[in-house]
Amino acid sequence: METSGTATDRRTPLDDLARVVAAEGPFLTAYLTTEGDVENAAQRSELRWKNLRAEAAEAGADEAVLAAVDPLVADAHQWGGCLAAVATTDGLRHLEYGPETRAGDLAVWSSLPRLAQVVEWRQTSPPFVVVLTDRTGADLYAFRREGPDIHRDERGEEASRVKPGGWSQRRFQERAENTWDRNARAVAEAVVRLATQVRARLIVAAGDVRAMQLLREALPDQALDRLDVRDGEVWEGRSIDDVRDDIETVVRATADRDTASLLETWQEERGQADRATDGPEATIDALRRAQVEVLLLHDDPEDRRWAWFGPSPTDLSTDLDAIRAAGVATPREGRLVDVLVRAALGTGADVRIVPAEGGPRDGVGAVLRWSD
């Protein structure tokens, strides 16, 4: 048996979603479009929810479950283009905001929550740190979906070189260089602490050339691997709000590269008939053995494939007789994608939403922790 380390150190934070799927269903999953740039935004959202609410009630959703979502709707447009909520008879299980979804408005009462869209939101906007630095220190910012933005001012000593010609020129220049170096080391330590705190996938940095050189020299390898240096002259004198669009472009590009890199890894492992599965049945078999390191899914809103599952995350099959033969007395049925996500989260695997083109057969595959 061949084993390996982590296929990617760029995991999507999913611990809270694992707790959601571990709860007892059925679940109400609601995705509600919330338009923030229109008049009467709150009223529009409430009208949309009224229609969705009626559909969910007709499908069997309990009034108490629907009532858990009601107070979230009016202000939702202030937080994003879409409200995602999951609730059970025990109350609200999950709340998140993101951009508009491919599927549009949705309210489903089902045996499992529909979380693939939330996973995709998170993988396309991973936590990151921004460093705007000069020779006296830096402004540090951290952004993450699951918590508030963070701003820290890391300022050290000020120093400047004297003009050429003074008898003590060399001594003062050396003193300035030493001061800048101390400042850069202090900034580097602060960057590492902040990146660790928010589990940053990316560190975006800009500053004058000398400040960036010193920062690079002071950062450890694990931070340098995540560092993306921007043109300091372009960003000079601009606030974090001024460069927000530029930063979002960098973050999206990084997320796209991560997906492409993971698919390359999967293709290599599949080509070697090694640590990869291709297609639903082989992937389900690997999930039963908790062998999956990263589950690869193409989430088509029109996908109507179904599977069976039991109490344990490793209880799953597309065959009712097979899951009963495995000892599950009362299997339940769920949408295939949702059953796969539950199994992955319940066994500590990462989940990556991938495009249909260039991905696994029938939109389902995996990179494995070990090969047989």
mmCIF file of C-alpha atoms in Angstrom:
data_model
loop_
_atom_site.group_PDB
_atom_site.id
_atom_site.type_symbol
_atom_site.label_atom_id
_atom_site.label_comp_id
_atom_site.label_asym_id
_atom_site.label_seq_id
_atom_site.Cartn_x
_atom_site.Cartn_y
_atom_site.Cartn_z
ATOM 1 C CA MET A 1 0.000 0.000 0.000
ATOM 2 C CA GLU A 2 1.389 3.403 -0.993
ATOM 3 C CA THR A 3 0.626 6.457 1.101
ATOM 4 C CA SER A 4 1.369 10.108 0.611
ATOM 5 C CA GLY A 5 1.190 13.430 2.344
ATOM 6 C CA THR A 6 -1.511 15.965 1.708
ATOM 7 C CA ALA A 7 -2.272 16.367 -1.989
ATOM 8 C CA THR A 8 -2.807 20.052 -1.410
ATOM 9 C CA ASP A 9 -2.155 22.314 1.543
ATOM 10 C CA ARG A 10 -4.831 24.669 0.213
ATOM 11 C CA ARG A 11 -7.839 23.139 1.888
ATOM 12 C CA THR A 12 -11.128 24.986 1.997
ATOM 13 C CA PRO A 13 -12.236 25.687 5.605
ATOM 14 C CA LEU A 14 -15.190 23.316 6.016
ATOM 15 C CA ASP A 15 -15.197 22.275 9.682
ATOM 16 C CA ASP A 16 -18.450 24.107 10.411
ATOM 17 C CA LEU A 17 -20.173 22.486 7.425
ATOM 18 C CA ALA A 18 -19.133 19.071 8.722
ATOM 19 C CA ARG A 19 -21.100 19.843 11.878
ATOM 20 C CA VAL A 20 -24.108 20.855 9.778
ATOM 21 C CA VAL A 21 -24.277 17.559 7.859
ATOM 22 C CA ALA A 22 -23.780 15.627 11.111
ATOM 23 C CA ALA A 23 -27.098 16.984 12.424
ATOM 24 C CA GLU A 24 -30.322 15.055 12.161
ATOM 25 C CA GLY A 25 -32.528 16.026 9.216
ATOM 26 C CA PRO A 26 -34.642 16.699 7.332
ATOM 27 C CA PHE A 27 -33.181 20.056 6.333
ATOM 28 C CA LEU A 28 -34.500 23.229 4.810
ATOM 29 C CA THR A 29 -31.899 24.711 2.461
ATOM 30 C CA ALA A 30 -32.652 28.176 1.112
ATOM 31 C CA TYR A 31 -30.692 30.238 -1.407
ATOM 32 C CA LEU A 32 -32.289 33.654 -1.782
ATOM 33 C CA THR A 33 -31.146 36.353 -4.224
ATOM 34 C CA THR A 34 -30.713 39.670 -2.402
ATOM 35 C CA GLU A 35 -30.311 42.757 -4.584
ATOM 36 C CA GLY A 36 -28.506 45.470 -2.681
ATOM 37 C CA ASP A 37 -28.308 48.093 -5.433
ATOM 38 C CA VAL A 38 -32.034 48.576 -6.061
ATOM 39 C CA GLU A 39 -34.762 50.581 -4.396
ATOM 40 C CA ASN A 40 -36.872 48.775 -1.823
ATOM 41 C CA ALA A 41 -34.253 46.029 -1.577
ATOM 42 C CA ALA A 42 -35.666 44.653 1.684
ATOM 43 C CA GLN A 43 -39.187 44.453 0.279
ATOM 44 C CA ARG A 44 -37.962 42.697 -2.869
ATOM 45 C CA SER A 45 -36.116 40.123 -0.770
ATOM 46 C CA GLU A 46 -39.140 39.533 1.406
ATOM 47 C CA LEU A 47 -41.352 39.034 -1.654
ATOM 48 C CA ARG A 48 -38.903 36.499 -3.083
ATOM 49 C CA TRP A 49 -38.811 34.702 0.250
ATOM 50 C CA LYS A 50 -42.611 34.682 0.484
ATOM 51 C CA ASN A 51 -42.791 32.714 -2.763
ATOM 52 C CA LEU A 52 -39.978 30.349 -1.783
ATOM 53 C CA ARG A 53 -41.472 29.876 1.659
ATOM 54 C CA ALA A 54 -44.785 28.765 0.149
ATOM 55 C CA GLU A 55 -43.001 26.235 -2.086
ATOM 56 C CA ALA A 56 -41.052 24.816 0.850
ATOM 57 C CA ALA A 57 -44.184 24.594 3.001
ATOM 58 C CA GLU A 58 -45.992 22.743 0.237
ATOM 59 C CA ALA A 59 -43.045 20.318 0.080
ATOM 60 C CA GLY A 60 -43.469 19.569 3.791
ATOM 61 C CA ALA A 61 -41.204 22.037 5.601
ATOM 62 C CA ASP A 62 -42.332 22.645 9.188
ATOM 63 C CA GLU A 63 -43.564 26.117 10.082
ATOM 64 C CA ALA A 64 -41.010 26.351 12.891
ATOM 65 C CA VAL A 65 -38.203 25.659 10.424
ATOM 66 C CA LEU A 66 -39.445 28.300 7.994
ATOM 67 C CA ALA A 67 -39.799 30.773 10.852
ATOM 68 C CA ALA A 68 -36.083 30.368 11.623
ATOM 69 C CA VAL A 69 -35.287 31.955 8.240
ATOM 70 C CA ASP A 70 -37.906 34.737 8.325
ATOM 71 C CA PRO A 71 -35.939 37.302 10.403
ATOM 72 C CA LEU A 72 -32.841 36.910 8.208
ATOM 73 C CA VAL A 73 -34.410 38.177 4.999
ATOM 74 C CA ALA A 74 -35.015 41.918 5.409
ATOM 75 C CA ASP A 75 -31.370 42.908 5.989
ATOM 76 C CA ALA A 76 -29.732 40.218 3.854
ATOM 77 C CA HIS A 77 -29.104 42.568 0.906
ATOM 78 C CA GLN A 78 -26.576 44.450 3.041
ATOM 79 C CA TRP A 79 -24.254 41.430 3.181
ATOM 80 C CA GLY A 80 -24.091 39.998 -0.315
ATOM 81 C CA GLY A 81 -25.900 38.993 -3.476
ATOM 82 C CA CYS A 82 -27.337 35.807 -2.022
ATOM 83 C CA LEU A 83 -28.450 34.523 1.369
ATOM 84 C CA ALA A 84 -27.805 30.847 2.130
ATOM 85 C CA ALA A 85 -29.542 29.350 5.154
ATOM 86 C CA VAL A 86 -29.887 25.800 6.467
ATOM 87 C CA ALA A 87 -32.404 24.982 9.194
ATOM 88 C CA THR A 88 -33.918 21.957 10.914
ATOM 89 C CA THR A 89 -36.632 21.518 13.522
ATOM 90 C CA ASP A 90 -33.924 22.369 16.080
ATOM 91 C CA GLY A 91 -33.448 25.822 14.527
ATOM 92 C CA LEU A 92 -30.989 27.588 12.248
ATOM 93 C CA ARG A 93 -27.974 25.410 11.454
ATOM 94 C CA HIS A 94 -26.034 27.608 9.065
ATOM 95 C CA LEU A 95 -26.103 31.135 7.652
ATOM 96 C CA GLU A 96 -23.803 32.515 4.969
ATOM 97 C CA TYR A 97 -23.790 35.237 2.328
ATOM 98 C CA GLY A 98 -22.240 35.132 -1.110
ATOM 99 C CA PRO A 99 -22.631 36.207 -4.735
ATOM 100 C CA GLU A 100 -25.570 35.120 -6.857
ATOM 101 C CA THR A 101 -25.881 31.387 -7.445
ATOM 102 C CA ARG A 102 -26.056 29.540 -10.743
ATOM 103 C CA ALA A 103 -29.321 27.912 -9.686
ATOM 104 C CA GLY A 104 -31.073 31.135 -8.680
ATOM 105 C CA ASP A 105 -33.576 31.143 -5.831
ATOM 106 C CA LEU A 106 -34.060 27.782 -4.170
ATOM 107 C CA ALA A 107 -35.839 26.395 -1.129
ATOM 108 C CA VAL A 108 -35.572 22.631 -0.648
ATOM 109 C CA TRP A 109 -36.935 20.419 2.139
ATOM 110 C CA SER A 110 -34.848 17.256 1.941
ATOM 111 C CA SER A 111 -32.978 14.577 3.830
ATOM 112 C CA LEU A 112 -29.643 16.400 3.451
ATOM 113 C CA PRO A 113 -28.623 20.063 3.113
ATOM 114 C CA ARG A 114 -27.382 21.388 -0.225
ATOM 115 C CA LEU A 115 -23.950 22.779 0.577
ATOM 116 C CA ALA A 116 -22.003 22.513 -2.686
ATOM 117 C CA GLN A 117 -22.726 26.159 -3.534
ATOM 118 C CA VAL A 118 -21.390 27.297 -0.151
ATOM 119 C CA VAL A 119 -18.262 25.191 -0.706
ATOM 120 C CA GLU A 120 -17.768 26.866 -4.087
ATOM 121 C CA TRP A 121 -18.183 30.330 -2.562
ATOM 122 C CA ARG A 122 -15.456 29.541 -0.065
ATOM 123 C CA GLN A 123 -12.995 28.055 -2.530
ATOM 124 C CA THR A 124 -13.282 31.083 -4.839
ATOM 125 C CA SER A 125 -12.735 33.544 -1.975
ATOM 126 C CA PRO A 126 -10.195 31.945 0.377
ATOM 127 C CA PRO A 127 -8.890 33.834 3.424
ATOM 128 C CA PHE A 128 -6.004 36.175 2.597
ATOM 129 C CA VAL A 129 -3.725 38.833 4.056
ATOM 130 C CA VAL A 130 -2.770 42.171 2.469
ATOM 131 C CA VAL A 131 0.504 43.919 3.368
ATOM 132 C CA LEU A 132 1.032 47.565 2.392
ATOM 133 C CA THR A 133 4.583 48.213 3.479
ATOM 134 C CA ASP A 134 7.287 50.862 3.517
ATOM 135 C CA ARG A 135 10.613 51.103 5.344
ATOM 136 C CA THR A 136 9.016 52.157 8.627
ATOM 137 C CA GLY A 137 6.591 49.222 8.842
ATOM 138 C CA ALA A 138 3.304 48.174 7.292
ATOM 139 C CA ASP A 139 -0.460 48.228 7.378
ATOM 140 C CA LEU A 140 -1.723 44.636 7.585
ATOM 141 C CA TYR A 141 -5.224 43.509 6.642
ATOM 142 C CA ALA A 142 -6.849 40.078 6.860
ATOM 143 C CA PHE A 143 -10.045 39.047 5.100
ATOM 144 C CA ARG A 144 -12.046 35.858 5.612
ATOM 145 C CA ARG A 145 -15.618 34.778 4.969
ATOM 146 C CA GLU A 146 -16.150 33.309 8.422
ATOM 147 C CA GLY A 147 -15.091 36.312 10.501
ATOM 148 C CA PRO A 148 -14.682 40.092 10.589
ATOM 149 C CA ASP A 149 -11.959 41.901 8.649
ATOM 150 C CA ILE A 150 -8.799 42.661 10.637
ATOM 151 C CA HIS A 151 -6.515 45.713 10.398
ATOM 152 C CA ARG A 152 -3.204 46.032 12.221
ATOM 153 C CA ASP A 153 -0.639 48.826 12.074
ATOM 154 C CA GLU A 154 2.892 47.499 12.451
ATOM 155 C CA ARG A 155 5.172 50.539 12.681
ATOM 156 C CA GLY A 156 8.782 50.564 13.803
ATOM 157 C CA GLU A 157 11.564 53.126 13.868
ATOM 158 C CA GLU A 158 11.920 55.842 11.260
ATOM 159 C CA ALA A 159 15.263 56.260 9.529
ATOM 160 C CA SER A 160 16.574 57.962 6.400
ATOM 161 C CA ARG A 161 19.926 58.101 4.686
ATOM 162 C CA VAL A 162 21.950 61.314 4.746
ATOM 163 C CA LYS A 163 22.927 63.040 1.515
ATOM 164 C CA PRO A 164 26.335 62.055 0.054
ATOM 165 C CA GLY A 165 29.384 63.982 1.188
ATOM 166 C CA GLY A 166 29.020 64.002 4.971
ATOM 167 C CA TRP A 167 31.948 62.606 7.011
ATOM 168 C CA SER A 168 29.564 60.249 8.822
ATOM 169 C CA GLN A 169 27.634 59.220 5.722
ATOM 170 C CA ARG A 170 28.553 55.530 5.859
ATOM 171 C CA ARG A 171 27.753 55.242 9.561
ATOM 172 C CA PHE A 172 24.331 56.834 9.145
ATOM 173 C CA GLN A 173 23.544 54.727 6.075
ATOM 174 C CA GLU A 174 24.397 51.553 7.977
ATOM 175 C CA ARG A 175 22.231 52.710 10.876
ATOM 176 C CA ALA A 176 19.330 53.352 8.489
ATOM 177 C CA GLU A 177 19.742 49.945 6.858
ATOM 178 C CA ASN A 178 19.784 48.276 10.281
ATOM 179 C CA THR A 179 16.606 50.114 11.271
ATOM 180 C CA TRP A 180 14.846 49.148 8.046
ATOM 181 C CA ASP A 181 15.925 45.550 8.536
ATOM 182 C CA ARG A 182 14.526 45.458 12.086
ATOM 183 C CA ASN A 183 11.286 46.967 10.859
ATOM 184 C CA ALA A 184 11.029 44.371 8.071
ATOM 185 C CA ARG A 185 11.607 41.511 10.515
ATOM 186 C CA ALA A 186 8.912 42.873 12.805
ATOM 187 C CA VAL A 187 6.517 43.151 9.859
ATOM 188 C CA ALA A 188 7.368 39.605 8.751
ATOM 189 C CA GLU A 189 6.602 38.233 12.206
ATOM 190 C CA ALA A 190 3.289 40.108 12.268
ATOM 191 C CA VAL A 191 2.404 38.812 8.796
ATOM 192 C CA VAL A 192 3.047 35.202 9.836
ATOM 193 C CA ARG A 193 0.962 35.597 12.998
ATOM 194 C CA LEU A 194 -1.941 37.131 11.101
ATOM 195 C CA ALA A 195 -1.780 34.612 8.234
ATOM 196 C CA THR A 196 -1.787 31.768 10.748
ATOM 197 C CA GLN A 197 -4.721 33.269 12.648
ATOM 198 C CA VAL A 198 -6.975 33.424 9.587
ATOM 199 C CA ARG A 199 -5.489 30.374 7.802
ATOM 200 C CA ALA A 200 -4.587 32.600 4.851
ATOM 201 C CA ARG A 201 -4.208 30.944 1.485
ATOM 202 C CA LEU A 202 -2.621 34.071 0.009
ATOM 203 C CA ILE A 203 -0.464 37.008 1.140
ATOM 204 C CA VAL A 204 -0.721 39.999 -1.208
ATOM 205 C CA ALA A 205 2.031 42.565 -0.640
ATOM 206 C CA ALA A 206 3.014 45.914 -2.127
ATOM 207 C CA GLY A 207 5.533 48.588 -1.158
ATOM 208 C CA ASP A 208 8.659 50.369 -2.275
ATOM 209 C CA VAL A 209 11.340 48.160 -3.780
ATOM 210 C CA ARG A 210 13.710 48.169 -0.806
ATOM 211 C CA ALA A 211 10.947 47.499 1.712
ATOM 212 C CA MET A 212 9.717 44.533 -0.334
ATOM 213 C CA GLN A 213 13.237 43.164 -0.683
ATOM 214 C CA LEU A 214 13.749 43.268 3.076
ATOM 215 C CA LEU A 215 10.331 41.724 3.706
ATOM 216 C CA ARG A 216 11.072 38.839 1.343
ATOM 217 C CA GLU A 217 14.336 38.175 3.137
ATOM 218 C CA ALA A 218 12.602 38.146 6.519
ATOM 219 C CA LEU A 219 9.634 35.915 5.658
ATOM 220 C CA PRO A 220 9.914 32.147 6.265
ATOM 221 C CA ASP A 221 9.518 29.722 3.365
ATOM 222 C CA GLN A 222 5.936 28.767 4.227
ATOM 223 C CA ALA A 223 4.904 32.409 3.882
ATOM 224 C CA LEU A 224 6.971 33.003 0.743
ATOM 225 C CA ASP A 225 5.122 30.126 -0.915
ATOM 226 C CA ARG A 226 1.873 32.118 -0.511
ATOM 227 C CA LEU A 227 3.308 35.566 -1.321
ATOM 228 C CA ASP A 228 2.072 37.556 -4.327
ATOM 229 C CA VAL A 229 3.948 40.837 -4.794
ATOM 230 C CA ARG A 230 2.150 43.684 -6.547
ATOM 231 C CA ASP A 231 3.619 46.736 -8.272
ATOM 232 C CA GLY A 232 4.339 49.122 -5.409
ATOM 233 C CA GLU A 233 4.302 52.212 -7.623
ATOM 234 C CA VAL A 234 0.789 51.432 -8.849
ATOM 235 C CA TRP A 235 -0.475 51.028 -5.275
ATOM 236 C CA GLU A 236 1.603 53.812 -3.697
ATOM 237 C CA GLY A 237 -0.483 56.280 -1.722
ATOM 238 C CA ARG A 238 -3.696 54.329 -2.204
ATOM 239 C CA SER A 239 -5.859 53.033 0.630
ATOM 240 C CA ILE A 240 -7.009 49.456 1.005
ATOM 241 C CA ASP A 241 -10.409 50.462 -0.377
ATOM 242 C CA ASP A 242 -8.758 51.928 -3.481
ATOM 243 C CA VAL A 243 -7.101 48.615 -4.360
ATOM 244 C CA ARG A 244 -9.917 46.275 -3.277
ATOM 245 C CA ASP A 245 -10.940 45.416 -6.862
ATOM 246 C CA ASP A 246 -7.316 44.660 -7.774
ATOM 247 C CA ILE A 247 -6.981 42.412 -4.731
ATOM 248 C CA GLU A 248 -10.181 40.517 -5.537
ATOM 249 C CA THR A 249 -8.847 39.852 -9.033
ATOM 250 C CA VAL A 250 -5.645 38.410 -7.569
ATOM 251 C CA VAL A 251 -7.583 36.221 -5.125
ATOM 252 C CA ARG A 252 -9.883 34.852 -7.820
ATOM 253 C CA ALA A 253 -6.918 34.071 -10.060
ATOM 254 C CA THR A 254 -5.222 32.230 -7.199
ATOM 255 C CA ALA A 255 -8.349 30.154 -6.556
ATOM 256 C CA ASP A 256 -8.560 29.270 -10.266
ATOM 257 C CA ARG A 257 -4.907 28.190 -10.257
ATOM 258 C CA ASP A 258 -5.514 26.024 -7.196
ATOM 259 C CA THR A 259 -8.366 24.227 -8.965
ATOM 260 C CA ALA A 260 -6.283 23.769 -12.117
ATOM 261 C CA SER A 261 -3.339 22.467 -10.079
ATOM 262 C CA LEU A 262 -5.539 19.992 -8.218
ATOM 263 C CA LEU A 263 -7.016 18.711 -11.483
ATOM 264 C CA GLU A 264 -3.490 18.235 -12.832
ATOM 265 C CA THR A 265 -2.626 16.195 -9.734
ATOM 266 C CA TRP A 266 -5.783 14.124 -10.187
ATOM 267 C CA GLN A 267 -5.014 13.516 -13.872
ATOM 268 C CA GLU A 268 -1.461 12.411 -13.070
ATOM 269 C CA GLU A 269 -2.622 10.012 -10.361
ATOM 270 C CA ARG A 270 -5.378 8.648 -12.587
ATOM 271 C CA GLY A 271 -2.891 8.158 -15.427
ATOM 272 C CA GLN A 272 -0.706 6.108 -13.115
ATOM 273 C CA ALA A 273 -3.739 4.114 -11.896
ATOM 274 C CA ASP A 274 -2.640 5.235 -8.451
ATOM 275 C CA ARG A 275 -4.191 7.680 -5.960
ATOM 276 C CA ALA A 276 -7.287 8.743 -7.898
ATOM 277 C CA THR A 277 -10.827 7.669 -8.678
ATOM 278 C CA ASP A 278 -12.805 8.547 -11.776
ATOM 279 C CA GLY A 279 -16.593 8.297 -11.687
ATOM 280 C CA PRO A 280 -19.266 7.901 -8.998
ATOM 281 C CA GLU A 281 -18.969 4.188 -8.159
ATOM 282 C CA ALA A 282 -15.204 4.126 -7.620
ATOM 283 C CA THR A 283 -15.415 7.349 -5.604
ATOM 284 C CA ILE A 284 -18.234 6.003 -3.419
ATOM 285 C CA ASP A 285 -16.159 2.886 -2.754
ATOM 286 C CA ALA A 286 -13.221 5.092 -1.658
ATOM 287 C CA LEU A 287 -15.476 7.211 0.560
ATOM 288 C CA ARG A 288 -16.749 4.060 2.276
ATOM 289 C CA ARG A 289 -13.153 3.358 3.288
ATOM 290 C CA ALA A 290 -12.448 6.973 4.313
ATOM 291 C CA GLN A 291 -9.755 6.915 1.627
ATOM 292 C CA VAL A 292 -10.618 10.220 -0.045
ATOM 293 C CA GLU A 293 -8.324 13.172 0.506
ATOM 294 C CA VAL A 294 -10.058 15.605 -1.873
ATOM 295 C CA LEU A 295 -13.484 14.986 -3.379
ATOM 296 C CA LEU A 296 -13.860 16.510 -6.847
ATOM 297 C CA LEU A 297 -17.405 17.436 -7.868
ATOM 298 C CA HIS A 298 -19.084 19.230 -10.713
ATOM 299 C CA ASP A 299 -22.280 20.629 -9.195
ATOM 300 C CA ASP A 300 -24.945 20.934 -11.875
ATOM 301 C CA PRO A 301 -28.137 22.519 -10.465
ATOM 302 C CA GLU A 302 -30.135 20.269 -12.798
ATOM 303 C CA ASP A 303 -28.441 17.077 -11.553
ATOM 304 C CA ARG A 304 -31.193 14.722 -10.369
ATOM 305 C CA ARG A 305 -29.109 11.625 -9.572
ATOM 306 C CA TRP A 306 -29.844 10.007 -6.215
ATOM 307 C CA ALA A 307 -28.048 7.789 -3.717
ATOM 308 C CA TRP A 308 -28.727 6.051 -0.413
ATOM 309 C CA PHE A 309 -27.054 6.793 2.910
ATOM 310 C CA GLY A 310 -27.102 5.593 6.505
ATOM 311 C CA PRO A 311 -26.178 6.870 9.986
ATOM 312 C CA SER A 312 -22.419 6.871 9.381
ATOM 313 C CA PRO A 313 -20.762 9.117 6.772
ATOM 314 C CA THR A 314 -19.267 5.953 5.255
ATOM 315 C CA ASP A 315 -22.721 4.422 4.728
ATOM 316 C CA LEU A 316 -23.526 5.282 1.110
ATOM 317 C CA SER A 317 -24.422 3.565 -2.132
ATOM 318 C CA THR A 318 -26.362 4.073 -5.333
ATOM 319 C CA ASP A 319 -27.840 0.587 -4.815
ATOM 320 C CA LEU A 320 -30.555 0.134 -2.186
ATOM 321 C CA ASP A 321 -29.998 -3.627 -1.829
ATOM 322 C CA ALA A 322 -26.243 -3.106 -1.439
ATOM 323 C CA ILE A 323 -26.533 -0.615 1.402
ATOM 324 C CA ARG A 324 -29.032 -2.837 3.182
ATOM 325 C CA ALA A 325 -26.678 -5.785 2.767
ATOM 326 C CA ALA A 326 -23.961 -3.628 4.364
ATOM 327 C CA GLY A 327 -26.052 -3.463 7.530
ATOM 328 C CA VAL A 328 -28.019 -0.219 7.150
ATOM 329 C CA ALA A 329 -31.530 -1.178 8.247
ATOM 330 C CA THR A 330 -33.315 2.020 7.284
ATOM 331 C CA PRO A 331 -31.372 3.802 4.527
ATOM 332 C CA ARG A 332 -32.444 7.252 3.424
ATOM 333 C CA GLU A 333 -32.336 8.724 -0.056
ATOM 334 C CA GLY A 334 -30.616 11.973 -1.014
ATOM 335 C CA ARG A 335 -29.353 13.850 -4.031
ATOM 336 C CA LEU A 336 -26.084 12.191 -5.108
ATOM 337 C CA VAL A 337 -23.996 15.363 -4.811
ATOM 338 C CA ASP A 338 -25.313 16.003 -1.291
ATOM 339 C CA VAL A 339 -24.650 12.405 -0.192
ATOM 340 C CA LEU A 340 -21.088 12.636 -1.506
ATOM 341 C CA VAL A 341 -20.466 15.983 0.219
ATOM 342 C CA ARG A 342 -21.778 14.563 3.513
ATOM 343 C CA ALA A 343 -19.487 11.526 3.246
ATOM 344 C CA ALA A 344 -16.453 13.683 2.422
ATOM 345 C CA LEU A 345 -17.049 16.139 5.256
ATOM 346 C CA GLY A 346 -17.763 13.330 7.697
ATOM 347 C CA THR A 347 -14.475 11.599 6.907
ATOM 348 C CA GLY A 348 -12.304 14.732 7.023
ATOM 349 C CA ALA A 349 -11.846 15.059 3.259
ATOM 350 C CA ASP A 350 -11.624 18.332 1.403
ATOM 351 C CA VAL A 351 -14.194 19.138 -1.293
ATOM 352 C CA ARG A 352 -13.430 20.957 -4.525
ATOM 353 C CA ILE A 353 -16.067 22.079 -7.010
ATOM 354 C CA VAL A 354 -14.622 21.711 -10.513
ATOM 355 C CA PRO A 355 -15.762 22.541 -14.054
ATOM 356 C CA ALA A 356 -17.300 19.837 -16.225
ATOM 357 C CA GLU A 357 -14.600 20.156 -18.873
ATOM 358 C CA GLY A 358 -11.323 18.518 -17.908
ATOM 359 C CA GLY A 359 -12.790 17.041 -14.745
ATOM 360 C CA PRO A 360 -13.708 13.519 -13.691
ATOM 361 C CA ARG A 361 -16.209 11.264 -15.445
ATOM 362 C CA ASP A 362 -19.836 12.095 -14.681
ATOM 363 C CA GLY A 363 -18.628 15.003 -12.541
ATOM 364 C CA VAL A 364 -17.376 12.824 -9.667
ATOM 365 C CA GLY A 365 -13.814 11.852 -8.746
ATOM 366 C CA ALA A 366 -11.239 12.049 -5.985
ATOM 367 C CA VAL A 367 -7.605 12.331 -5.040
ATOM 368 C CA LEU A 368 -6.930 9.607 -2.486
ATOM 369 C CA ARG A 369 -4.947 9.480 0.738
ATOM 370 C CA TRP A 370 -3.366 6.167 -0.214
ATOM 371 C CA SER A 371 -3.434 3.634 -3.023
ATOM 372 C CA ASP A 372 -4.204 -0.052 -2.656
#
